[in-house]
Short mmCIF file of C-alpha atoms in Angstrom, two decimals:
data_model
loop_
_atom_site.label_atom_id
_atom_site.label_comp_id
_atom_site.label_asym_id
_atom_site.label_seq_id
_atom_site.Cartn_x
_atom_site.Cartn_y
_atom_site.Cartn_z
CA MET A 1 -4.23 -30.14 -6.18
CA SER A 2 -6.28 -26.75 -5.38
CA GLU A 3 -3.94 -24.65 -7.11
CA TYR A 4 -4.19 -25.96 -10.21
CA LEU A 5 -8.30 -25.57 -10.06
CA ASN A 6 -8.04 -22.14 -8.32
CA ASP A 7 -9.49 -23.16 -5.31
CA ASN A 8 -8.27 -21.67 -2.21
CA SER A 9 -10.60 -23.01 0.33
CA ILE A 10 -8.82 -25.33 2.99
CA SER A 11 -11.46 -27.52 3.38
CA HIS A 12 -10.36 -31.45 3.99
CA SER A 13 -13.91 -33.18 4.01
CA GLU A 14 -14.49 -35.75 1.78
CA ARG A 15 -17.21 -33.88 0.05
CA ALA A 16 -14.80 -31.28 -0.87
CA VAL A 17 -11.99 -33.39 -1.71
CA ASN A 18 -14.41 -35.32 -3.88
CA SER A 19 -15.38 -32.28 -5.54
CA ARG A 20 -11.98 -31.37 -6.49
CA GLN A 21 -11.19 -34.57 -7.64
CA GLU A 22 -14.04 -34.42 -10.27
CA SER A 23 -12.94 -31.15 -11.58
CA LEU A 24 -9.62 -32.36 -11.85
CA TRP A 25 -10.48 -35.43 -13.58
CA GLU A 26 -12.69 -33.06 -16.06
CA LEU A 27 -9.69 -31.38 -16.70
CA VAL A 28 -7.51 -34.35 -17.41
CA ASN A 29 -10.40 -36.03 -19.84
CA ASP A 30 -10.53 -32.44 -21.68
CA LEU A 31 -6.60 -32.41 -22.06
CA ILE A 32 -6.77 -35.98 -23.29
CA GLU A 33 -9.54 -35.22 -25.79
CA GLY A 34 -7.44 -32.40 -27.12
CA LEU A 35 -4.28 -34.28 -27.54
CA ASP A 36 -6.10 -36.83 -29.42
CA ARG A 37 -7.51 -34.41 -31.54
CA LEU A 38 -3.96 -32.77 -32.12
CA ILE A 39 -2.44 -36.03 -33.00
CA ALA A 40 -4.87 -37.09 -35.47
CA CYS A 41 -4.49 -33.62 -37.38
CA TYR A 42 -1.07 -34.96 -38.86
CA PRO A 43 -0.70 -38.52 -40.76
CA ASN A 44 2.12 -39.57 -38.54
CA GLY A 45 0.78 -37.99 -35.45
CA LEU A 46 2.82 -37.88 -32.43
CA GLU A 47 5.98 -37.97 -34.39
CA ARG A 48 5.45 -34.96 -36.40
CA ILE A 49 4.16 -33.09 -33.36
CA GLU A 50 7.38 -33.71 -31.30
CA GLY A 51 9.28 -32.90 -34.38
CA ILE A 52 7.38 -29.40 -34.49
CA TYR A 53 8.13 -28.99 -30.96
CA ARG A 54 11.98 -29.17 -31.33
CA GLN A 55 11.77 -27.01 -34.33
CA GLU A 56 9.34 -24.49 -33.05
CA VAL A 57 9.62 -24.11 -29.26
CA LEU A 58 13.13 -25.93 -28.47
CA LYS A 59 14.79 -24.59 -32.01
CA ILE A 60 17.17 -27.29 -31.95
CA GLU A 61 16.20 -28.18 -35.55
CA SER A 62 16.01 -26.18 -38.49
CA ARG A 63 12.10 -25.89 -39.78
CA ASN A 64 10.91 -28.65 -41.81
CA THR A 65 7.58 -27.24 -43.53
CA LYS A 66 7.09 -30.32 -46.12
CA ASP A 67 4.24 -31.92 -43.73
CA ASN A 68 2.66 -28.46 -42.51
CA LEU A 69 -0.91 -27.91 -44.36
CA PRO A 70 -0.86 -26.18 -47.42
CA ASP A 71 -1.54 -22.55 -47.72
CA THR A 72 -4.68 -22.50 -49.45
CA THR A 73 -4.90 -18.76 -49.53
CA LYS A 74 -4.99 -16.89 -52.35
CA PRO A 75 -2.99 -13.76 -52.71
CA GLN A 76 -5.11 -10.67 -53.66
CA SER A 77 -5.03 -9.55 -57.25
CA LYS A 78 -3.37 -6.36 -57.61
CA GLN A 79 -5.21 -3.62 -59.27
CA LYS A 80 -3.65 -2.24 -62.37
CA LYS A 81 -3.29 1.41 -62.71
CA HIS A 82 -5.78 3.20 -64.54
CA ARG A 83 -4.79 5.08 -67.62
CA THR A 84 -7.17 7.81 -68.34
CA THR A 85 -8.06 7.57 -71.95
CA LYS A 86 -8.53 10.16 -74.46
CA GLU A 87 -12.36 10.18 -74.40
CA GLU A 88 -12.12 10.72 -70.50
CA MET A 89 -9.66 13.56 -71.03
CA GLU A 90 -12.20 15.10 -73.06
CA ILE A 91 -14.87 14.69 -70.55
CA LEU A 92 -12.81 15.64 -67.79
CA SER A 93 -11.50 18.68 -69.64
CA VAL A 94 -14.80 20.39 -69.37
CA LEU A 95 -13.73 21.04 -65.66
CA LYS A 96 -10.62 23.33 -66.38
CA VAL A 97 -13.02 26.31 -66.49
CA TYR A 98 -13.45 26.42 -62.73
CA LYS A 99 -10.17 27.82 -61.14
CA ASP A 100 -11.10 28.21 -57.81
CA LYS A 101 -13.90 25.70 -56.70
CA LEU A 102 -15.43 22.79 -58.53
CA PRO A 103 -19.04 22.67 -57.98
CA ASP A 104 -20.85 19.40 -56.97
CA ASP A 105 -23.15 19.65 -59.96
CA ALA A 106 -20.29 19.70 -62.19
CA ILE A 107 -18.63 16.49 -60.67
CA ALA A 108 -21.96 15.19 -60.61
CA SER A 109 -22.59 15.66 -64.52
CA VAL A 110 -18.89 14.46 -65.31
CA CYS A 111 -19.19 11.45 -63.14
CA GLU A 112 -22.47 10.23 -65.07
CA GLN A 113 -20.57 10.50 -68.24
CA LEU A 114 -17.37 8.65 -66.70
CA SER A 115 -16.96 4.94 -65.78
CA GLU A 116 -17.43 3.49 -62.49
CA ILE A 117 -13.69 3.93 -62.02
CA TRP A 118 -14.33 7.55 -61.30
CA THR A 119 -15.44 8.43 -58.12
CA LYS A 120 -16.02 11.85 -57.16
CA LYS A 121 -12.65 12.14 -55.07
CA LYS A 122 -10.80 10.52 -58.12
CA ILE A 123 -12.47 13.70 -60.21
CA LYS A 124 -11.46 16.03 -57.50
CA ASP A 125 -7.91 15.01 -57.66
CA TRP A 126 -7.64 14.86 -61.72
CA TRP A 127 -9.00 18.74 -61.45
CA ASN A 128 -6.66 19.77 -58.41
CA TYR A 129 -3.88 18.45 -60.38
CA HIS A 130 -4.89 19.68 -63.78
CA LYS A 131 -6.48 23.25 -63.52
CA ASP A 132 -3.51 25.28 -63.80
CA LYS A 133 -2.31 23.47 -67.01
#
């Protein structure tokens, strides 16, 4: 019994034995409560748990997911690629006059005129791609 309770003492007194028995019964009661909760999770209880055990642990049956809880997570919607409009191109083309380095004040002024989709990084990337064209 002491190996399950992580009790390596070798005392055999009545008090020590009673203490270990109490700890062991607490563990047993916790296990029973957990098993009752697990059985209550499925409509056909123990039968479904045994089926899952045969499918997932022993792998002697093929997986049956029809009684599993439904997946309630919603997939993240993908953002569509933003296409630069003619108006945005006109605003951004002002930056083409800078050949070596793009000043922060120029980025800020352009950023104010554009929609919230345009970040400073996105403006710099656009400029790096278009500066020599």
